[in-house]
XYZ file of C-alpha atoms in Angstrom:
363
model
C 20.577 -8.093 8.266
C 21.382 -11.773 8.147
C 24.985 -12.462 8.407
C 27.073 -15.269 7.286
C 30.386 -14.702 9.306
C 33.582 -15.558 7.651
C 36.233 -13.164 7.538
C 34.963 -10.108 9.464
C 34.157 -7.310 7.202
C 31.409 -4.998 8.370
C 28.341 -3.410 6.542
C 25.314 -1.281 7.595
C 21.871 -2.096 7.585
C 19.367 0.277 6.091
C 17.909 0.804 9.776
C 21.657 1.785 10.541
C 22.441 -1.350 12.263
C 25.954 -2.768 11.853
C 26.870 -6.356 11.554
C 30.051 -8.639 11.062
C 29.820 -10.283 7.805
C 30.932 -11.874 5.027
C 27.632 -12.760 3.061
C 24.716 -10.463 3.671
C 20.973 -11.083 3.113
C 19.208 -7.714 3.898
C 15.202 -7.476 4.151
C 14.175 -4.007 3.211
C 13.956 -1.335 0.477
C 16.652 -2.163 -2.014
C 17.377 1.530 -2.715
C 17.825 2.193 1.020
C 19.874 -0.955 1.275
C 22.096 -0.082 -1.660
C 22.691 3.655 -0.291
C 23.643 1.984 3.007
C 25.848 -0.560 1.478
C 27.766 2.764 -0.076
C 29.600 3.678 2.882
C 31.395 0.073 3.285
C 31.262 -1.545 -0.309
C 31.825 1.525 -2.832
C 33.909 0.239 -5.405
C 34.154 -3.505 -4.072
C 31.521 -5.291 -5.791
C 32.877 -7.431 -8.521
C 29.512 -8.307 -10.168
C 25.682 -7.137 -10.007
C 23.397 -9.686 -11.220
C 19.985 -8.416 -10.879
C 16.186 -9.425 -12.163
C 14.186 -6.838 -11.896
C 10.399 -6.390 -12.660
C 9.835 -6.583 -16.436
C 7.064 -4.132 -16.177
C 4.698 -6.218 -18.216
C 1.552 -5.272 -16.535
C 1.320 -8.785 -14.634
C 0.682 -8.941 -10.792
C 2.477 -11.960 -9.430
C 0.073 -13.284 -6.364
C 1.489 -10.586 -3.985
C 5.071 -11.062 -4.527
C 5.522 -7.645 -6.681
C 3.460 -5.570 -8.817
C 4.793 -5.637 -12.347
C 2.558 -3.027 -13.838
C 3.636 0.283 -12.833
C 3.761 3.439 -15.026
C 6.550 3.557 -17.729
C 8.203 6.739 -16.259
C 7.923 5.774 -12.714
C 9.632 2.210 -13.595
C 12.395 4.070 -15.335
C 12.709 6.412 -12.586
C 13.111 3.536 -9.929
C 15.857 1.670 -12.181
C 17.574 4.959 -12.579
C 17.794 5.801 -9.132
C 19.123 2.181 -8.151
C 21.927 1.886 -11.310
C 23.137 4.972 -10.125
C 24.240 3.648 -6.801
C 25.259 0.352 -8.236
C 27.654 2.084 -10.484
C 29.222 3.564 -7.431
C 29.338 -0.125 -5.738
C 31.248 -1.654 -8.831
C 35.133 -1.961 -8.480
C 36.881 -0.782 -11.520
C 37.041 -4.067 -13.154
C 33.234 -4.869 -12.160
C 30.159 -5.414 -14.237
C 26.624 -5.213 -14.239
C 24.111 -7.957 -15.782
C 20.557 -7.365 -16.169
C 17.565 -9.720 -17.222
C 14.684 -8.014 -19.362
C 12.651 -8.448 -21.988
C 11.366 -6.323 -24.917
C 9.091 -4.509 -22.602
C 11.598 -1.975 -21.342
C 15.020 -3.248 -22.219
C 15.674 -0.785 -24.929
C 14.610 2.226 -22.563
C 16.636 0.637 -19.915
C 19.872 0.957 -22.286
C 19.405 4.437 -22.764
C 19.485 4.976 -18.916
C 22.464 2.916 -18.288
C 24.212 4.870 -21.489
C 23.410 8.006 -19.547
C 24.866 6.597 -16.189
C 27.774 4.277 -17.474
C 28.219 6.365 -20.468
C 27.775 4.606 -23.861
C 31.538 3.861 -24.257
C 31.288 1.275 -21.230
C 27.998 -0.832 -22.943
C 29.486 -4.293 -23.446
C 26.879 -6.340 -24.969
C 23.144 -7.503 -24.894
C 22.866 -11.025 -24.819
C 20.037 -13.162 -25.887
C 18.997 -15.708 -23.604
C 16.633 -18.583 -24.652
C 14.367 -18.859 -21.601
C 12.028 -21.260 -22.613
C 12.145 -24.874 -23.348
C 8.898 -24.771 -25.305
C 7.199 -22.235 -27.430
C 4.039 -21.186 -26.593
C 1.544 -22.663 -29.101
C -1.161 -20.308 -27.734
C 0.554 -17.157 -28.709
C -1.751 -14.733 -30.732
C 1.414 -13.157 -32.387
C 5.082 -14.511 -31.737
C 5.681 -16.937 -29.003
C 8.078 -14.938 -26.761
C 10.971 -17.607 -26.004
C 13.871 -15.436 -25.195
C 14.825 -12.556 -22.696
C 18.135 -10.336 -22.395
C 20.980 -9.778 -20.467
C 22.239 -6.168 -20.466
C 25.789 -5.961 -19.714
C 27.728 -2.528 -18.625
C 31.141 -2.427 -17.251
C 32.467 0.229 -14.911
C 35.633 0.249 -17.069
C 35.149 0.374 -20.844
C 38.445 -2.149 -20.928
C 36.708 -4.600 -19.146
C 36.507 -8.100 -20.726
C 34.640 -11.261 -19.485
C 36.709 -14.567 -18.883
C 37.331 -16.448 -22.357
C 36.254 -20.353 -21.236
C 37.077 -23.163 -22.975
C 34.008 -24.977 -24.122
C 34.395 -28.711 -24.293
C 31.703 -29.096 -27.183
C 34.075 -26.759 -29.077
C 37.039 -28.745 -28.228
C 36.114 -32.439 -29.260
C 38.655 -32.673 -32.112
C 41.321 -32.699 -29.265
C 42.331 -36.487 -28.740
C 44.802 -38.533 -27.290
C 45.287 -41.692 -29.213
C 49.143 -41.929 -28.758
C 48.988 -41.386 -25.075
C 51.027 -38.231 -25.621
C 52.148 -37.013 -21.951
C 50.854 -33.590 -22.305
C 47.091 -35.015 -23.215
C 44.658 -34.284 -26.028
C 46.295 -32.772 -28.981
C 45.248 -31.724 -32.497
C 47.383 -31.912 -35.452
C 45.786 -29.198 -38.152
C 46.618 -25.710 -37.244
C 47.414 -23.742 -40.372
C 51.035 -23.239 -40.899
C 50.498 -20.728 -43.523
C 51.186 -17.170 -43.388
C 48.126 -14.796 -43.433
C 50.056 -11.976 -45.139
C 52.272 -12.365 -48.349
C 55.860 -13.098 -47.091
C 58.429 -13.463 -49.946
C 60.910 -14.071 -47.250
C 59.277 -17.040 -46.006
C 58.765 -18.977 -49.112
C 61.086 -21.539 -48.942
C 60.750 -25.377 -49.338
C 61.027 -27.970 -46.462
C 62.791 -31.247 -47.244
C 61.030 -34.056 -45.270
C 63.015 -37.098 -43.710
C 61.968 -39.213 -46.474
C 63.597 -36.623 -49.234
C 60.198 -35.264 -50.226
C 60.364 -31.411 -51.005
C 57.152 -29.739 -49.317
C 56.520 -26.357 -51.160
C 55.321 -23.136 -49.245
C 51.877 -22.097 -48.884
C 51.182 -19.395 -51.243
C 51.859 -16.426 -49.076
C 54.956 -18.346 -47.299
C 55.234 -20.378 -44.088
C 53.952 -18.459 -40.856
C 57.847 -18.652 -39.468
C 61.079 -18.598 -40.630
C 63.152 -21.887 -41.706
C 65.365 -21.718 -38.801
C 62.253 -21.461 -36.366
C 60.416 -24.240 -38.066
C 63.433 -26.354 -37.650
C 63.375 -25.711 -33.652
C 59.646 -26.428 -33.707
C 60.196 -29.656 -35.479
C 62.803 -30.821 -33.067
C 60.526 -30.006 -29.892
C 57.868 -32.142 -31.935
C 55.273 -29.302 -32.133
C 55.735 -29.368 -35.593
C 55.841 -33.244 -37.300
C 55.683 -34.506 -40.399
C 52.729 -36.529 -41.897
C 53.568 -40.487 -42.261
C 54.051 -40.285 -46.143
C 56.376 -37.097 -45.683
C 54.565 -35.344 -47.882
C 53.175 -32.424 -45.537
C 53.705 -30.951 -42.118
C 51.289 -30.552 -39.194
C 51.473 -28.295 -36.141
C 50.586 -30.183 -32.826
C 48.520 -28.058 -30.607
C 47.642 -29.080 -27.189
C 44.483 -28.604 -25.278
C 46.213 -27.835 -22.229
C 47.941 -24.594 -23.832
C 44.865 -23.462 -25.513
C 43.437 -20.177 -24.339
C 39.487 -19.563 -23.787
C 37.205 -18.707 -26.391
C 34.937 -15.637 -26.881
C 31.709 -16.042 -25.110
C 28.604 -15.550 -27.671
C 26.021 -13.292 -27.407
C 23.643 -16.104 -28.292
C 22.719 -17.935 -25.352
C 20.258 -20.771 -26.521
C 21.801 -23.948 -25.463
C 19.428 -24.678 -22.309
C 21.542 -27.564 -21.072
C 24.311 -24.680 -20.389
C 22.291 -21.587 -19.232
C 18.861 -23.035 -18.336
C 15.543 -22.019 -18.625
C 12.507 -20.874 -16.936
C 10.692 -24.259 -16.265
C 14.013 -25.742 -15.022
C 14.031 -22.948 -12.570
C 10.442 -23.712 -11.176
C 11.840 -27.299 -11.244
C 14.749 -26.189 -8.838
C 12.429 -24.358 -6.567
C 9.972 -27.409 -6.371
C 12.834 -29.594 -5.415
C 14.058 -27.484 -2.733
C 10.225 -26.951 -1.150
C 8.683 -30.493 -2.109
C 5.795 -30.214 0.387
C 4.690 -26.678 -1.012
C 2.072 -26.418 -3.633
C 3.352 -25.409 -7.077
C 1.229 -21.981 -6.961
C 2.810 -21.057 -3.495
C 6.587 -21.176 -4.887
C 8.103 -17.667 -6.575
C 6.404 -17.098 -9.765
C 9.467 -16.085 -11.845
C 12.629 -17.728 -10.584
C 15.803 -17.815 -12.855
C 17.678 -21.067 -13.398
C 20.910 -21.503 -11.287
C 22.931 -22.199 -14.429
C 22.074 -18.697 -15.914
C 23.755 -17.298 -12.772
C 26.415 -19.888 -12.758
C 27.461 -18.767 -16.403
C 27.453 -14.920 -15.409
C 29.696 -15.503 -12.338
C 31.919 -17.913 -14.234
C 32.575 -14.970 -17.191
C 32.552 -12.087 -14.674
C 34.032 -13.218 -11.373
C 36.831 -15.538 -9.508
C 36.098 -17.453 -6.326
C 36.298 -14.992 -3.410
C 34.721 -12.005 -5.543
C 31.774 -9.802 -4.086
C 28.563 -10.274 -6.034
C 25.347 -8.259 -5.498
C 22.042 -9.179 -6.186
C 19.048 -6.189 -5.129
C 16.156 -7.961 -6.541
C 16.962 -11.331 -4.832
C 13.708 -12.731 -5.639
C 13.883 -16.523 -4.700
C 17.566 -16.105 -3.963
C 19.303 -18.088 -6.848
C 21.967 -15.449 -7.517
C 23.216 -15.737 -3.747
C 22.742 -19.418 -3.683
C 24.975 -20.050 -6.782
C 27.466 -17.544 -5.674
C 27.754 -19.422 -2.325
C 28.098 -22.830 -4.004
C 30.764 -21.238 -6.350
C 33.251 -19.563 -3.471
C 32.213 -16.090 -4.180
C 31.055 -13.697 -1.478
C 27.577 -12.370 -1.634
C 24.944 -9.525 -0.971
C 21.221 -9.953 -1.615
C 18.661 -7.675 -0.940
C 14.816 -8.203 -0.912
C 11.682 -6.642 0.284
C 8.883 -9.017 0.126
C 7.920 -11.938 2.309
C 9.609 -14.643 0.283
C 12.957 -13.664 1.843
C 11.735 -15.442 4.928
C 9.636 -18.098 3.009
C 12.211 -18.989 0.069
C 15.735 -17.198 0.342
C 16.498 -18.063 3.915
C 15.188 -21.738 3.697
C 17.192 -22.258 0.734
C 20.472 -20.879 1.807
C 20.045 -22.995 4.999
C 19.692 -26.101 2.821
C 22.928 -24.782 0.901
C 24.629 -24.205 4.069
C 23.747 -27.585 6.048
C 24.506 -29.416 2.512
C 21.006 -30.655 2.140
C 20.488 -28.679 -1.333
C 20.144 -30.970 -4.213
C 19.175 -28.854 -6.939
C 20.919 -26.482 -9.700
C 24.436 -26.184 -10.404
C 27.199 -27.698 -7.780
C 30.410 -26.437 -6.177
C 32.370 -27.480 -8.845
C 31.111 -24.700 -11.347
C 33.716 -22.111 -10.672
């Protein structure tokens, strides 16, 4: 058990030892570790983000065997997901990265454990920045993130995407900041009582939209006085001014195909190489995930201070990103890369020498 002491919570390691800890890296069998964590952390984990072996039939240089029998793989994941479901808080969620090999079977397992009503989404993540020209059938350029929630009423955070808000400008130096004049003032349903004419200061009569205005004449008058609704320069139309500061976030898409936002596999390997420049590339963890991917998940599913868990820690991406973003974290990993990759990576973050991936501003 490796601690990062901050607020004095306690947890048990698989061998029964107890530490006073805030963040934990546990080296050992992840099923035993998960069961040990139940004593202290049942109902307390806000987000579980795991990247288990995909069962593709490959072996990765001693890191792990990714080619066990299908039913055994399902059994291993079922046992672990059952405990994960107990660890999740009522507003918690599970995010699992998989490919086509087992993703559909895994969903059936989760339907059984979480209940089909608690299935949230299956996100397509473009993991490759370059198609495989040597593919014999199709170039497999995407993976999936399977998302389940403890409670069917869970929802992700709605974030403001700057790319979708480019039309907000501030050419007149409005003290409230960037704005957009153009949101519709028409009523979506037919409302005869809202079909009235508005007269502009220049004396021009502005007819109502076919269904009527969105508000009563009195309400529109108040909005004109406040400056929310303005007449065009020629006085022949009205526009509603909407401020960026008042805009709610947008629902996240199930298509994560912008590699600048959610990263890609090659980028993840670059991040590891930057962390360990003296090591040969073939000695680095072979299947890391980019920090941008973990950062996106944590932005959608957590707040600063929340507890996140990765029980297939790999090269430690989830914990590294959680630490930078001010989340508490628990990671579990059995392999020697716990010592060769994760611990050195975390030490770089703690001592401020980490220069790769996301920054602490991604919160």
